[in-house]
mmCIF file of C-alpha atoms in Angstrom:
data_model
loop_
_atom_site.group_PDB
_atom_site.id
_atom_site.type_symbol
_atom_site.label_atom_id
_atom_site.label_comp_id
_atom_site.label_asym_id
_atom_site.label_seq_id
_atom_site.Cartn_x
_atom_site.Cartn_y
_atom_site.Cartn_z
ATOM 1 C CA UNK N 1 0.000 0.000 0.000
ATOM 2 C CA UNK N 2 2.800 2.407 0.937
ATOM 3 C CA UNK N 3 4.577 1.638 -2.324
ATOM 4 C CA UNK N 4 1.469 2.589 -4.347
ATOM 5 C CA UNK N 5 1.085 5.879 -2.459
ATOM 6 C CA UNK N 6 4.768 6.738 -2.965
ATOM 7 C CA UNK N 7 4.501 5.926 -6.681
ATOM 8 C CA UNK N 8 1.412 8.156 -6.996
ATOM 9 C CA UNK N 9 3.156 11.025 -5.192
ATOM 10 C CA UNK N 10 6.191 10.578 -7.437
ATOM 11 C CA UNK N 11 3.998 10.617 -10.586
ATOM 12 C CA UNK N 12 2.221 13.788 -9.448
ATOM 13 C CA UNK N 13 5.571 15.451 -8.650
ATOM 14 C CA UNK N 14 7.027 14.524 -12.066
ATOM 15 C CA UNK N 15 3.886 15.754 -13.851
ATOM 16 C CA UNK N 16 3.936 19.049 -11.925
ATOM 17 C CA UNK N 17 7.638 19.553 -12.648
ATOM 18 C CA UNK N 18 7.119 18.832 -16.365
ATOM 19 C CA UNK N 19 4.206 21.273 -16.507
ATOM 20 C CA UNK N 20 6.336 23.919 -14.815
ATOM 21 C CA UNK N 21 9.163 23.433 -17.320
ATOM 22 C CA UNK N 22 6.791 23.596 -20.272
ATOM 23 C CA UNK N 23 5.160 26.753 -18.942
ATOM 24 C CA UNK N 24 8.479 28.444 -18.162
ATOM 25 C CA UNK N 25 10.212 27.519 -21.399
ATOM 26 C CA UNK N 26 7.901 29.419 -23.715
ATOM 27 C CA UNK N 27 8.538 32.882 -25.074
ATOM 28 C CA UNK N 28 5.645 35.273 -25.527
ATOM 29 C CA UNK N 29 5.561 37.458 -28.642
ATOM 30 C CA UNK N 30 3.164 40.159 -29.608
ATOM 31 C CA UNK N 31 3.832 41.348 -33.129
ATOM 32 C CA UNK N 32 2.330 44.332 -34.898
ATOM 33 C CA UNK N 33 2.756 44.480 -38.647
ATOM 34 C CA UNK N 34 1.929 47.336 -40.959
ATOM 35 C CA UNK N 35 0.386 46.791 -44.343
ATOM 36 C CA UNK N 36 2.415 44.154 -46.186
ATOM 37 C CA UNK N 37 4.590 45.632 -48.929
ATOM 38 C CA UNK N 38 6.768 43.409 -51.089
ATOM 39 C CA UNK N 39 10.453 44.328 -51.078
ATOM 40 C CA UNK N 40 13.092 42.956 -53.437
ATOM 41 C CA UNK N 41 15.915 40.872 -52.017
ATOM 42 C CA UNK N 42 18.116 42.065 -54.884
ATOM 43 C CA UNK N 43 17.826 45.699 -53.724
ATOM 44 C CA UNK N 44 20.572 47.258 -51.602
ATOM 45 C CA UNK N 45 19.924 47.556 -47.854
ATOM 46 C CA UNK N 46 21.642 49.232 -44.922
ATOM 47 C CA UNK N 47 20.791 49.122 -41.215
ATOM 48 C CA UNK N 48 21.227 51.992 -38.788
ATOM 49 C CA UNK N 49 22.736 51.210 -35.389
ATOM 50 C CA UNK N 50 20.492 52.675 -32.684
ATOM 51 C CA UNK N 51 21.787 54.193 -29.497
ATOM 52 C CA UNK N 52 22.060 51.716 -26.653
ATOM 53 C CA UNK N 53 19.115 51.456 -24.319
ATOM 54 C CA UNK N 54 20.043 53.163 -20.996
ATOM 55 C CA UNK N 55 22.378 50.996 -18.892
ATOM 56 C CA UNK N 56 22.439 48.270 -21.565
ATOM 57 C CA UNK N 57 25.779 48.579 -23.363
ATOM 58 C CA UNK N 58 25.968 47.204 -26.893
ATOM 59 C CA UNK N 59 22.183 46.705 -27.084
ATOM 60 C CA UNK N 60 22.022 48.922 -30.192
ATOM 61 C CA UNK N 61 24.830 47.166 -32.039
ATOM 62 C CA UNK N 62 23.663 43.645 -31.146
ATOM 63 C CA UNK N 63 20.128 44.533 -32.263
ATOM 64 C CA UNK N 64 21.355 45.730 -35.664
ATOM 65 C CA UNK N 65 23.588 42.691 -36.056
ATOM 66 C CA UNK N 66 20.673 40.342 -35.283
ATOM 67 C CA UNK N 67 18.485 42.098 -37.855
ATOM 68 C CA UNK N 68 21.343 41.768 -40.349
ATOM 69 C CA UNK N 69 21.435 37.993 -39.693
ATOM 70 C CA UNK N 70 17.665 37.730 -40.171
ATOM 71 C CA UNK N 71 17.850 39.642 -43.468
ATOM 72 C CA UNK N 72 20.752 37.439 -44.607
ATOM 73 C CA UNK N 73 18.461 34.471 -44.028
ATOM 74 C CA UNK N 74 16.071 36.092 -46.507
ATOM 75 C CA UNK N 75 18.853 36.494 -49.096
ATOM 76 C CA UNK N 76 19.616 40.159 -48.321
ATOM 77 C CA UNK N 77 23.187 41.378 -47.833
ATOM 78 C CA UNK N 78 22.703 44.456 -45.628
ATOM 79 C CA UNK N 79 25.440 46.791 -44.447
ATOM 80 C CA UNK N 80 25.604 48.282 -40.942
ATOM 81 C CA UNK N 81 25.668 52.084 -40.741
ATOM 82 C CA UNK N 82 27.649 52.371 -37.499
ATOM 83 C CA UNK N 83 27.784 56.179 -37.449
ATOM 84 C CA UNK N 84 24.034 56.681 -37.857
ATOM 85 C CA UNK N 85 21.595 55.890 -35.006
ATOM 86 C CA UNK N 86 18.458 56.602 -37.060
ATOM 87 C CA UNK N 87 17.218 57.345 -40.576
ATOM 88 C CA UNK N 88 17.104 61.124 -40.233
ATOM 89 C CA UNK N 89 20.795 61.244 -39.229
ATOM 90 C CA UNK N 90 21.927 59.389 -42.377
ATOM 91 C CA UNK N 91 23.599 61.759 -44.839
ATOM 92 C CA UNK N 92 22.214 62.240 -48.351
ATOM 93 C CA UNK N 93 25.448 60.809 -49.756
ATOM 94 C CA UNK N 94 25.036 57.599 -47.725
ATOM 95 C CA UNK N 95 21.325 57.339 -48.555
ATOM 96 C CA UNK N 96 22.249 57.514 -52.243
ATOM 97 C CA UNK N 97 24.195 54.255 -51.946
ATOM 98 C CA UNK N 98 21.194 52.157 -50.846
ATOM 99 C CA UNK N 99 17.661 51.415 -52.003
ATOM 100 C CA UNK N 100 16.378 50.819 -48.449
ATOM 101 C CA UNK N 101 17.483 51.762 -44.962
ATOM 102 C CA UNK N 102 16.308 49.699 -42.018
ATOM 103 C CA UNK N 103 15.925 51.630 -38.763
ATOM 104 C CA UNK N 104 15.575 49.662 -35.531
ATOM 105 C CA UNK N 105 14.372 51.677 -32.530
ATOM 106 C CA UNK N 106 14.769 50.141 -29.092
ATOM 107 C CA UNK N 107 11.782 51.298 -27.057
ATOM 108 C CA UNK N 108 12.356 48.941 -24.137
ATOM 109 C CA UNK N 109 15.117 46.473 -23.237
ATOM 110 C CA UNK N 110 15.302 44.502 -19.996
ATOM 111 C CA UNK N 111 18.081 41.974 -19.589
ATOM 112 C CA UNK N 112 17.628 39.771 -16.529
ATOM 113 C CA UNK N 113 19.461 36.709 -15.369
ATOM 114 C CA UNK N 114 16.302 34.610 -15.536
ATOM 115 C CA UNK N 115 17.906 31.494 -14.095
ATOM 116 C CA UNK N 116 18.601 33.263 -10.801
ATOM 117 C CA UNK N 117 15.985 36.006 -10.640
ATOM 118 C CA UNK N 118 12.985 34.274 -12.197
ATOM 119 C CA UNK N 119 12.402 37.495 -14.170
ATOM 120 C CA UNK N 120 12.151 37.240 -17.963
ATOM 121 C CA UNK N 121 14.052 39.299 -20.501
ATOM 122 C CA UNK N 122 11.822 41.864 -22.222
ATOM 123 C CA UNK N 123 12.098 43.701 -25.508
ATOM 124 C CA UNK N 124 10.014 46.290 -27.336
ATOM 125 C CA UNK N 125 11.513 46.993 -30.741
ATOM 126 C CA UNK N 126 10.143 48.960 -33.689
ATOM 127 C CA UNK N 127 11.784 48.308 -37.060
ATOM 128 C CA UNK N 128 11.037 50.704 -39.919
ATOM 129 C CA UNK N 129 12.221 50.311 -43.508
ATOM 130 C CA UNK N 130 12.554 53.491 -45.583
ATOM 131 C CA UNK N 131 12.843 53.771 -49.358
ATOM 132 C CA UNK N 132 15.800 56.124 -49.663
ATOM 133 C CA UNK N 133 14.865 57.816 -52.930
ATOM 134 C CA UNK N 134 11.553 59.099 -51.516
ATOM 135 C CA UNK N 135 11.981 58.664 -47.717
ATOM 136 C CA UNK N 136 8.698 56.743 -47.844
ATOM 137 C CA UNK N 137 8.062 54.258 -45.044
ATOM 138 C CA UNK N 138 7.851 50.887 -46.763
ATOM 139 C CA UNK N 139 7.381 48.723 -43.673
ATOM 140 C CA UNK N 140 6.875 49.089 -39.940
ATOM 141 C CA UNK N 141 7.172 46.076 -37.705
ATOM 142 C CA UNK N 142 6.966 45.956 -33.905
ATOM 143 C CA UNK N 143 8.188 43.145 -31.663
ATOM 144 C CA UNK N 144 6.929 43.131 -28.078
ATOM 145 C CA UNK N 145 8.469 40.034 -26.523
ATOM 146 C CA UNK N 146 9.192 38.410 -23.194
ATOM 147 C CA UNK N 147 11.373 35.367 -22.638
ATOM 148 C CA UNK N 148 10.448 32.558 -20.332
ATOM 149 C CA UNK N 149 11.037 33.196 -16.657
ATOM 150 C CA UNK N 150 13.329 30.186 -16.396
ATOM 151 C CA UNK N 151 16.112 30.036 -18.945
ATOM 152 C CA UNK N 152 19.077 27.728 -18.617
ATOM 153 C CA UNK N 153 22.343 29.137 -19.927
ATOM 154 C CA UNK N 154 23.175 32.564 -21.288
ATOM 155 C CA UNK N 155 20.367 34.638 -22.766
ATOM 156 C CA UNK N 156 19.829 38.176 -23.963
ATOM 157 C CA UNK N 157 16.840 40.252 -25.148
ATOM 158 C CA UNK N 158 18.371 40.227 -28.643
ATOM 159 C CA UNK N 159 17.464 36.511 -28.756
ATOM 160 C CA UNK N 160 13.808 37.609 -28.902
ATOM 161 C CA UNK N 161 14.250 39.202 -32.348
ATOM 162 C CA UNK N 162 15.071 36.264 -34.636
ATOM 163 C CA UNK N 163 11.868 34.219 -34.612
ATOM 164 C CA UNK N 164 9.253 36.933 -35.244
ATOM 165 C CA UNK N 165 11.517 38.954 -37.557
ATOM 166 C CA UNK N 166 12.332 35.896 -39.684
ATOM 167 C CA UNK N 167 8.638 35.159 -40.157
ATOM 168 C CA UNK N 168 7.783 38.790 -40.993
ATOM 169 C CA UNK N 169 10.642 39.435 -43.418
ATOM 170 C CA UNK N 170 10.138 36.028 -44.989
ATOM 171 C CA UNK N 171 6.685 37.268 -46.035
ATOM 172 C CA UNK N 172 7.702 40.634 -47.466
ATOM 173 C CA UNK N 173 11.166 40.131 -49.000
ATOM 174 C CA UNK N 174 10.989 38.220 -52.267
#
């Protein structure tokens, strides 16, 4: 009888632990897309490097580099514009070299050590693509994401960009 009770307790404990891991391993994304506009992968692209979010060194550069990787996955070879934090700061001479300029804007960035704190990483990022010849906004895409509250190993809010950005740019870059 005792053996059956111990086995039942063990099964309940394993089930509860598995449910906890499943719940804590998911990442929550809320994505807002503008009207879908097709962009050519053969066009020339550049990405501005936004200023770092306060107290988060290298957040601007790592964000731009992650977007560059996502675009490369769509067949786009984009250049980083290290001296320009946003579209309006890009010189006319530099704009003339590219068909599109991608401008990431970090609205919120929270990097927590989830393994120890139980607090998730959070990111709110707006990515705008401008057509340089007309300064027309071709695409606006917003990622509002939160990692799981339990993450094993090293993590960073920049890790929240790849999945939703890959899906979005996979739809619009042909």
